[in-house]
Coordinates of C-alpha atoms in Angstrom, one line a residue:
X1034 CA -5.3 112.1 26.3
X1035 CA -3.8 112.2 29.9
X1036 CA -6.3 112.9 32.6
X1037 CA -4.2 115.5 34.3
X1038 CA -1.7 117.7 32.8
X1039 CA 0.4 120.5 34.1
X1040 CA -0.4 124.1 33.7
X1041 CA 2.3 124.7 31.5
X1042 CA 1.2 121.7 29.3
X1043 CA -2.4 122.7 29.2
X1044 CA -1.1 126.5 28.3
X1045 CA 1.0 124.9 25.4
X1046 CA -1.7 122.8 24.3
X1047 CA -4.4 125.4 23.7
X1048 CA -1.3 127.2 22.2
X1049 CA -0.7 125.5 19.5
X1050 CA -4.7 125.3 18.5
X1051 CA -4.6 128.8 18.2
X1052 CA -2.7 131.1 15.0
X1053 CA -3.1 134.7 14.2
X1054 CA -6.2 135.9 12.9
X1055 CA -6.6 137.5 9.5
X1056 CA -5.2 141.1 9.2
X1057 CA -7.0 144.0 8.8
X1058 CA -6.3 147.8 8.1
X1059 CA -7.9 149.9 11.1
X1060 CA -7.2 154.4 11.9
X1061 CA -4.6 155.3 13.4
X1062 CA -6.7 156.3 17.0
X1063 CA -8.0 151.7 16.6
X1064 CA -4.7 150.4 16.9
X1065 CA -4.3 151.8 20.0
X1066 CA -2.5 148.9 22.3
X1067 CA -2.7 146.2 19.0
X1068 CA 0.2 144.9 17.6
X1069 CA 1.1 146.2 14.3
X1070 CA 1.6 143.5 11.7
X1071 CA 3.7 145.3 9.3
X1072 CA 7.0 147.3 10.0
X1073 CA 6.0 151.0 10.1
X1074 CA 8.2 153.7 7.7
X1075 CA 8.2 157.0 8.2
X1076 CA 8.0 159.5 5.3
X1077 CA 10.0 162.5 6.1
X1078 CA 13.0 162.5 8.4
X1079 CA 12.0 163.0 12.3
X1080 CA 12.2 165.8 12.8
X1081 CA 12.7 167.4 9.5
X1082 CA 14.8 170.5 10.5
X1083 CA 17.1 170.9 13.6
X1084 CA 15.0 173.4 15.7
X1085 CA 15.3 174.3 19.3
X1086 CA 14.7 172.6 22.1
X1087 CA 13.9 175.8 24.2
X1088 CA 13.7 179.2 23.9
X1089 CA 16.7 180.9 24.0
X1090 CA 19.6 182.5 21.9
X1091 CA 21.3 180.4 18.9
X1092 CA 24.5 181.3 18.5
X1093 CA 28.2 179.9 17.1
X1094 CA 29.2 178.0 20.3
X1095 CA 33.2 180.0 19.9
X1096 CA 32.2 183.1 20.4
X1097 CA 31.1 182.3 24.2
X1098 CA 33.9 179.7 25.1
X1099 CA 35.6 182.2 27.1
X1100 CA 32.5 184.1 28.7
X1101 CA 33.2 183.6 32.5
X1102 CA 31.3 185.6 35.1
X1103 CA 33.8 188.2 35.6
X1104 CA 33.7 188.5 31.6
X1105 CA 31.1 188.2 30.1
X1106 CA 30.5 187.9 26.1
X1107 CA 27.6 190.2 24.5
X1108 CA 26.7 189.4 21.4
X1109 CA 23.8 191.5 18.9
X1110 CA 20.5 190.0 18.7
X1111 CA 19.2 190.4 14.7
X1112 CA 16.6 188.3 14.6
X1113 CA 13.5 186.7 16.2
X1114 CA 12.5 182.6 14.9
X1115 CA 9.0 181.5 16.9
X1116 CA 7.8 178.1 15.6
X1117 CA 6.0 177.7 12.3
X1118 CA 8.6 180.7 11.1
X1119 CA 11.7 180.6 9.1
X1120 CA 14.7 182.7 9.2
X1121 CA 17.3 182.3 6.3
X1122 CA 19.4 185.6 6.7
X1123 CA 23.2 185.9 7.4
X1124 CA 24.2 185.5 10.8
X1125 CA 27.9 187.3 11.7
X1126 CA 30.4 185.6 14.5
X1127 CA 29.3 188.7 17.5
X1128 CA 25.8 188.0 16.8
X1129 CA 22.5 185.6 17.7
X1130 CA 19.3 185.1 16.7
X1131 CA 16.4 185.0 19.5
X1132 CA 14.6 181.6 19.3
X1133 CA 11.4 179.6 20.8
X1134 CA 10.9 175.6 21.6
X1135 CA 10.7 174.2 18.0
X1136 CA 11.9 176.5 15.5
X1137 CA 14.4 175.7 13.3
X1138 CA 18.0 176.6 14.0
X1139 CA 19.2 179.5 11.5
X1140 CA 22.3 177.5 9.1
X1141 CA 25.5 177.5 10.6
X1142 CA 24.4 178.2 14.1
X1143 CA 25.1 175.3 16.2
X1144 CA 24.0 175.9 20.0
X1145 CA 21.2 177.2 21.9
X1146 CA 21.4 178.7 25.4
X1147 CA 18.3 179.4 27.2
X1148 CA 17.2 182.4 28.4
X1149 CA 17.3 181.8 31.7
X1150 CA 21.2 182.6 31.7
X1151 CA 21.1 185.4 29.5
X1152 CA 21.3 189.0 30.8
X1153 CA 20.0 192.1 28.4
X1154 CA 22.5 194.6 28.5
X1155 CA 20.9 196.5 26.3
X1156 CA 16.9 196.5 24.9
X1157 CA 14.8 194.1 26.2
X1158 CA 16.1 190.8 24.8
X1159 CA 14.8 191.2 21.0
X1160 CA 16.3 192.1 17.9
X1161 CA 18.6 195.1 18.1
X1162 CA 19.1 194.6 21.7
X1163 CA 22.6 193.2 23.3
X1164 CA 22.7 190.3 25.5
X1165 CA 25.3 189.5 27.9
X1166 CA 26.4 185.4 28.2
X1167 CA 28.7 184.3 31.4
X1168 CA 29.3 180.6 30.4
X1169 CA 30.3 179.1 27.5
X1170 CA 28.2 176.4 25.8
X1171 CA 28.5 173.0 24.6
X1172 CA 28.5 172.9 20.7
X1173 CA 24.6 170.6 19.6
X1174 CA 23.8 172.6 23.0
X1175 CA 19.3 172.6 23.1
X1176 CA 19.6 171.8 19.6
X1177 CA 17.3 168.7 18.0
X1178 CA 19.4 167.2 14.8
X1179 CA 17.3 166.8 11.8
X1180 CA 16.4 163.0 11.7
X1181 CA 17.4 162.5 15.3
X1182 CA 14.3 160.1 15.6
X1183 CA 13.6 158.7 12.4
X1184 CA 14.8 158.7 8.7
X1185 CA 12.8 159.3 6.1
X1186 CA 12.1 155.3 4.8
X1187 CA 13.8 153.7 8.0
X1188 CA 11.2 151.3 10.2
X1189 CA 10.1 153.0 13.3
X1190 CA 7.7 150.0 14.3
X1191 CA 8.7 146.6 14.1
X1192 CA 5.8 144.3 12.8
X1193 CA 4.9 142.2 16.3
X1194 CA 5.3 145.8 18.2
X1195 CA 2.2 147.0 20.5
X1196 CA 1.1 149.9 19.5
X1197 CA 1.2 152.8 22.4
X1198 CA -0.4 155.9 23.0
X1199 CA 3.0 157.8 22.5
X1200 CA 3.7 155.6 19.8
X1201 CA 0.2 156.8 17.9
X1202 CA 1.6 160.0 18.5
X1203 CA 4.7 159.5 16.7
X1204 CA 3.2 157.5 13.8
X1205 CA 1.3 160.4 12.9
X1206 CA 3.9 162.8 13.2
X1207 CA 5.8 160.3 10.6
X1208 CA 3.1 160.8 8.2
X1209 CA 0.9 157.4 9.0
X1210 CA -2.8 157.1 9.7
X1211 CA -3.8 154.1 9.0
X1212 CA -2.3 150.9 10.8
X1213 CA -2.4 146.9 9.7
X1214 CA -3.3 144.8 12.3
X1215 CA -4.5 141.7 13.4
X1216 CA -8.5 141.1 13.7
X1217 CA -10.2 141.1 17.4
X1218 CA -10.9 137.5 18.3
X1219 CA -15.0 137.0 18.3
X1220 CA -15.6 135.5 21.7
X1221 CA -18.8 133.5 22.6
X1222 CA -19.2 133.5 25.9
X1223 CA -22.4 130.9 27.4
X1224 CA -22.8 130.1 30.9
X1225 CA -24.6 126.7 31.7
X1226 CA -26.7 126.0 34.6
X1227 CA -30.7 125.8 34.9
X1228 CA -30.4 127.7 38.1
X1229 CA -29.0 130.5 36.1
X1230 CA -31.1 133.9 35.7
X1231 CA -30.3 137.4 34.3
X1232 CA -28.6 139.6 36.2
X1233 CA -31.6 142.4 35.5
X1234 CA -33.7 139.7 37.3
X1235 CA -34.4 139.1 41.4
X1236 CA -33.5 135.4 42.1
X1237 CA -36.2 133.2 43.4
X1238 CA -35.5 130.1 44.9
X1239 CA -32.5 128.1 43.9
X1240 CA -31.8 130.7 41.4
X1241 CA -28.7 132.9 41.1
X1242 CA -28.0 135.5 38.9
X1243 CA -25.4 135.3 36.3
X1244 CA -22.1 136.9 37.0
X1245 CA -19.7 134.6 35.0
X1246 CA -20.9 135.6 31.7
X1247 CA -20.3 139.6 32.8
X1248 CA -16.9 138.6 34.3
X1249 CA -15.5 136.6 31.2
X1250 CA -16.6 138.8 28.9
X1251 CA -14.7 141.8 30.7
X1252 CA -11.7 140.0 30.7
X1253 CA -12.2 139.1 26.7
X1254 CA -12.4 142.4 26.4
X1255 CA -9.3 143.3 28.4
X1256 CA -7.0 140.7 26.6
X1257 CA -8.1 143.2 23.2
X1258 CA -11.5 140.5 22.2
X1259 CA -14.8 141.4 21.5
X1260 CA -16.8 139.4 23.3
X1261 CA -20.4 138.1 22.8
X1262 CA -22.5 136.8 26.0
X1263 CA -24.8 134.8 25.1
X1264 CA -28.0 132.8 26.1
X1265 CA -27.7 131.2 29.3
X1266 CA -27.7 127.2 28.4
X1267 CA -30.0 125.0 30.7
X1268 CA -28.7 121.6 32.4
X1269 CA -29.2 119.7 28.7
X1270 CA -26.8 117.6 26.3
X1271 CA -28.6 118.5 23.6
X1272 CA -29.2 122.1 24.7
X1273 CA -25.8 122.7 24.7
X1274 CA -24.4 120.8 22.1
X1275 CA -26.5 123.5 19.7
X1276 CA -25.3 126.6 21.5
X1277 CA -21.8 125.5 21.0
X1278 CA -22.4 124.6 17.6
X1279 CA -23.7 127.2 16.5
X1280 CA -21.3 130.1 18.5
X1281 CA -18.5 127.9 16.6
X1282 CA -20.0 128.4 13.5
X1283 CA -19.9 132.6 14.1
X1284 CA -16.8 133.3 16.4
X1285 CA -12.9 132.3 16.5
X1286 CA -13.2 131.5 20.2
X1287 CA -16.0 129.8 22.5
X1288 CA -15.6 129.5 26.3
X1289 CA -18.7 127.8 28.3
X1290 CA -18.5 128.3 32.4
X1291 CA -20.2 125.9 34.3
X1292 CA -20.8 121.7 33.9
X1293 CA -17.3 121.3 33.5
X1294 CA -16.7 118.7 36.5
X1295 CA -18.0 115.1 36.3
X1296 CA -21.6 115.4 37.8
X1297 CA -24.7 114.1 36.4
X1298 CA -25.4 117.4 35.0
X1299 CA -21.8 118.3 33.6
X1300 CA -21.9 118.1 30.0
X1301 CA -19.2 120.1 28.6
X1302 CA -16.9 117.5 28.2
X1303 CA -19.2 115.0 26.7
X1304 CA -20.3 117.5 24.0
X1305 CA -17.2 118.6 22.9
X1306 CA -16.5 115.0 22.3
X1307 CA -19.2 114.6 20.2
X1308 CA -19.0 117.5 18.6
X1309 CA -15.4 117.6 17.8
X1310 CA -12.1 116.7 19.1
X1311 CA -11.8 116.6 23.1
X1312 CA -8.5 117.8 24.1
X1313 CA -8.2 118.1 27.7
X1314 CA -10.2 117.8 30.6
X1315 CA -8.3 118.6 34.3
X1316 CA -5.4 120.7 34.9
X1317 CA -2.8 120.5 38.0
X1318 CA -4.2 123.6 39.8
X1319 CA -6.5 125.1 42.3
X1320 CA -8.5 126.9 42.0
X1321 CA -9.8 125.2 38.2
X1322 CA -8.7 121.8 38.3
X1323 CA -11.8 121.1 36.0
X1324 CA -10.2 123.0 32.5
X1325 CA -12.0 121.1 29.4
X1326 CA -10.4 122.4 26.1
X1327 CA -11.1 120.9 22.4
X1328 CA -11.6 122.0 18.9
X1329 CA -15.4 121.8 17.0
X1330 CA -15.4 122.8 14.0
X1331 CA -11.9 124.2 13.7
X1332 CA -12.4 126.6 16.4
X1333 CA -11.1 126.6 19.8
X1334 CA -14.1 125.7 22.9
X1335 CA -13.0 126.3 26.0
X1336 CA -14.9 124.5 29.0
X1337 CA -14.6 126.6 32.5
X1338 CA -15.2 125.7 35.9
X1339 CA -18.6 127.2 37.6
X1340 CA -17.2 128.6 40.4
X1341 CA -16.1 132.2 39.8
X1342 CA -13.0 132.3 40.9
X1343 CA -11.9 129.0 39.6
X1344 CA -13.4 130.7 35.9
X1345 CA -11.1 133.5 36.9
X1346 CA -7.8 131.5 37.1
X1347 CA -8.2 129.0 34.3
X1348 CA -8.8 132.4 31.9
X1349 CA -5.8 134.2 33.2
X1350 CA -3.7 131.2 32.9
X1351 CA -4.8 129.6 29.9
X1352 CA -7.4 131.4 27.4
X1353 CA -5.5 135.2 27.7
X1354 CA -2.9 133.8 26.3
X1355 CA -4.8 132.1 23.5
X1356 CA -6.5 135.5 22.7
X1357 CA -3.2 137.6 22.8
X1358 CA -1.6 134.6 20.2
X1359 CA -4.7 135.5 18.1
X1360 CA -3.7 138.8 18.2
X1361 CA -0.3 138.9 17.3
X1362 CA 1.3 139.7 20.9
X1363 CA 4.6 137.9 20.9
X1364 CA 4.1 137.3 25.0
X1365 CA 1.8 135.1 26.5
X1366 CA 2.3 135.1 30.2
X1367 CA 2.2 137.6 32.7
X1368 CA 4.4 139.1 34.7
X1369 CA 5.8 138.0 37.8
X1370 CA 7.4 138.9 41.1
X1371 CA 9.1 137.1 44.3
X1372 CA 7.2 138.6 48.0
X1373 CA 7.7 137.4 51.3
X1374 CA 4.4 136.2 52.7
X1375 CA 2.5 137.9 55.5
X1376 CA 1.1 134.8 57.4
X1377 CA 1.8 131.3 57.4
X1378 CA -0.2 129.4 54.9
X1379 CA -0.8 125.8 55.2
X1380 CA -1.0 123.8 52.5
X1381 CA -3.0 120.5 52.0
X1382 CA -4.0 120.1 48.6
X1383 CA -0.9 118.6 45.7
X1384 CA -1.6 120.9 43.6
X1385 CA -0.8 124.3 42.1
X1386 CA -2.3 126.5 44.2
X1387 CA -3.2 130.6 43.0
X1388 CA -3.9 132.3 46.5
X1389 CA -5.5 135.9 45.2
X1390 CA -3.1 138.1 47.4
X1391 CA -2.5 141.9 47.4
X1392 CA 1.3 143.0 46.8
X1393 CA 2.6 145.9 49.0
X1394 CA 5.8 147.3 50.0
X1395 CA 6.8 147.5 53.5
X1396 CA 9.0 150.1 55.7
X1397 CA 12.2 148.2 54.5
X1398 CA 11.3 148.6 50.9
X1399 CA 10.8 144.6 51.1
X1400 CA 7.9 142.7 48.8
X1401 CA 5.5 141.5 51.1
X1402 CA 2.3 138.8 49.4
X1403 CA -0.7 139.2 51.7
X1404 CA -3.2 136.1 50.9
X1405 CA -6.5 136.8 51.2
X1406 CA -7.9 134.9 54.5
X1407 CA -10.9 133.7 52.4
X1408 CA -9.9 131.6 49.0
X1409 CA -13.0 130.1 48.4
X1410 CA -13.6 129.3 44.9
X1411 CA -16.9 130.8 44.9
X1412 CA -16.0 134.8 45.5
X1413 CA -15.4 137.6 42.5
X1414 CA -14.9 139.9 45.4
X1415 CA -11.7 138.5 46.8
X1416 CA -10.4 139.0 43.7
X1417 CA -11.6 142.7 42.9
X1418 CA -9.6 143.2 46.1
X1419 CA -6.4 141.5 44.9
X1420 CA -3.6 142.8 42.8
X1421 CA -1.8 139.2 42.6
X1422 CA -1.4 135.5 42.9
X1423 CA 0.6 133.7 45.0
X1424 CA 1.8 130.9 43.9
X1425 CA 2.1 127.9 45.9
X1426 CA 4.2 125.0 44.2
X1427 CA 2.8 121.7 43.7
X1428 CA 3.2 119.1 46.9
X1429 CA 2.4 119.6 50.4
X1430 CA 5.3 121.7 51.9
X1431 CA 3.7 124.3 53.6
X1432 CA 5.1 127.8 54.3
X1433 CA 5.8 130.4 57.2
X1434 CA 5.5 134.1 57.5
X1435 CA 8.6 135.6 55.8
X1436 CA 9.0 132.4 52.7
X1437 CA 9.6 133.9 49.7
X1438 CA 6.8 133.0 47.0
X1439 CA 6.1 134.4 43.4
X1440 CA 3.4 136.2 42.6
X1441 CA 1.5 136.8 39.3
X1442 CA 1.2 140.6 38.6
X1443 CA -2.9 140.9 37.6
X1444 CA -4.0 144.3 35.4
X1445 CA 0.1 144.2 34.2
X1446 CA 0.8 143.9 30.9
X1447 CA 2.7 141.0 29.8
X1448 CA 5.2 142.9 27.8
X1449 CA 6.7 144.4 31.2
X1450 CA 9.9 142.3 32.3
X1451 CA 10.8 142.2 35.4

């Protein structure tokens, strides 16, 4: 095992230690942004009728291609079609049928023209009146061809596609309600640190409350897990060694934050060994250099940093992606975008530095990356604050106002490309 690895070997490492979980068949309203695992069929053709995409007048398109301002074409309105109705009669060349947004186009007809543009000459627009047109009309004109969205028996989802909040809208109109999917990864989440309390509890001395626990598990839920926080783990070997044992024993996933660095009271590293199969230990970044990752008792334990913001990063970087590949989701990273930097930032530190930033636009429609002036590892409100990462390359080439850096979109789903 190499002592330090890169970020993009660390990523493919917990990667591969990771498949799809089981499927499962979940309502229509649960798959909402999962990843169907089948390819989706639709029953009936989409839509099932060619019906108007207005209301208007559906006519034969050749009886208006001369109408012209100065001479106009009236036609005889016979009929009235709302949606939900049907209208099978005859329909002469001089004539039209009145029509509303979604009923179905009387046979033969083959434009609409919306009201808008049609004068009453005589009545008031409804059958037996006459109606006066001054253009002509496209033939298909406002007019929705039967099957213009789907075939009856045709996919309409891939298997691997997420699942939108249109595209539950359009499943059910194709006839599904019931989705297969891929199960939620079960996350145990255990934060490790005697001077660790509640966060329903006032700190005494040397104590502070738990906010890595609250922090993680919002993000396993955001990345479509169902997380589990559980018991706060004291400074002990042995303590801890049963509460990862035993959360590997119930869940697919376990991530511990704190005791991940080489202290006499860091024993993350030291348990996994024993317990398992010790993978990795430091990653080629800041903030999160200390990143322990291994495998006890076939499942995935995750060891992150203490320090809240360094928890933050080695998540985002490394164990979202694990999670999504659990799910399904064919992409892993998120993404990202080249700014111009605000301010000068020096750098001093080899490694890959994540700078939480906020992305804005200026006058000149320009990118611009402002880092936050404080990156201490230590702050989860520098990052409630940001909506990206600058990224500053490994080495010690520092950079001016106005370098071009790239950013990593947070709160952006990975399937946007940009």
């Amino acid at each position: 095992m190499t002592e330090m690895i890169s970020l993009e070997e660390a990523r493919s490492l917990v990667l591969s230690h990771v498949e799809p979980l089981p499927t499962e068949t979940v309502p229509l309203l649960d798959v909402v942004g999962r990843v169907s695992a089948d390819a989706l069929a639709s029953d009936i053709d989409i839509s099932p009728f060619a019906h108007s995409a207005m209301d208007g007048y559906a006519l034969f398109a050749a009886d208006i291609e001369q109408a012209n301002e100065q001479d106009p074409v009236q036609l005889k309105v016979i009929a009235e079609v709302a949606a939900g109705d049907w209208y099978d009669g005859p329909v002469e060349r001089g004539e039209c049928v009145r029509i509303m947004t979604g009923a179905p186009i009387p046979e033969a007809l083959d434009t609409v023209v919306k009201y808008e543009i049609v004068e009453p000459v005589e009545g008031d627009g409804k059958p037996g009146s006459i109606v006066s047109f001054s253009a002509p009309a496209k033939i298909g004109s406002n007019i929705r061809e039967a099957g213009e969205e789907a075939k009856a028996g045709e996919a309409i989802v891939e298997a691997g596609e997420v699942i939108s909040c249109a595209g539950i809208g359009f499943l059910a109109g194709c006839g599904i309600t019931s989705v297969t999917t891929y199960e939620r990864p079960r996350v145990a989440i255990i934060s490790i640190g005697s001077e660790l309390v509640d966060p329903t509890e006032v700190p005494t001395g040397g104590k502070i409350r738990n906010s890595n626990s609250y922090a993680l598990a919002a993000s396993v839920q955001a990345a479509g897990g169902v997380p589990d926080i559980l018991p706060i783990v004291e400074d002990s070997e042995d303590a801890l060694a049963d509460a990862v044992k035993t959360a590997a024993a119930t869940h697919d996933f376990v991530i511990t934050s704190g005791g991940a660095s080489n202290g006499d009271f860091d024993f993350i590293k030291p348990v996994v060994e024993r317990l398992g199969e010790l993978l990795m230990t430091t990653v080629n970044m800041r903030p999160g250099k200390a990143q322990t990752f291994g495998i006890v008792d076939g499942k995935p334990v995750f060891g992150l940093p203490g320090n809240p913001a360094a928890a933050y990063v080695g998540f985002e970087m490394i164990i979202r992606p694990a999670l999504r590949k659990m799910q399904g989701y064919r992409y892993f990273e998120r993404p990202r975008i080249k700014a111009k930097l605000s301010r000068d930032v020096k750098k001093n530190d080899p490694r890959r530095i994540f700078l939480r930033s906020t992305l804005y636009k200026n006058d000149e429609g320009e990118y611009i990356v402002a880092p936050a002036k404080n990156q201490s590892s230590g702050l989860f409100g520098v990052i409630q604050r940001s909506n990206c990462m600058a990224i500053m390359p490994e080495g010690l080439e520092s950079r001016t106002a106005g370098s071009v850096v790239e950013c990593v979109l947070l709160d952006v789903a990975e399937e946007l490309s940009l």
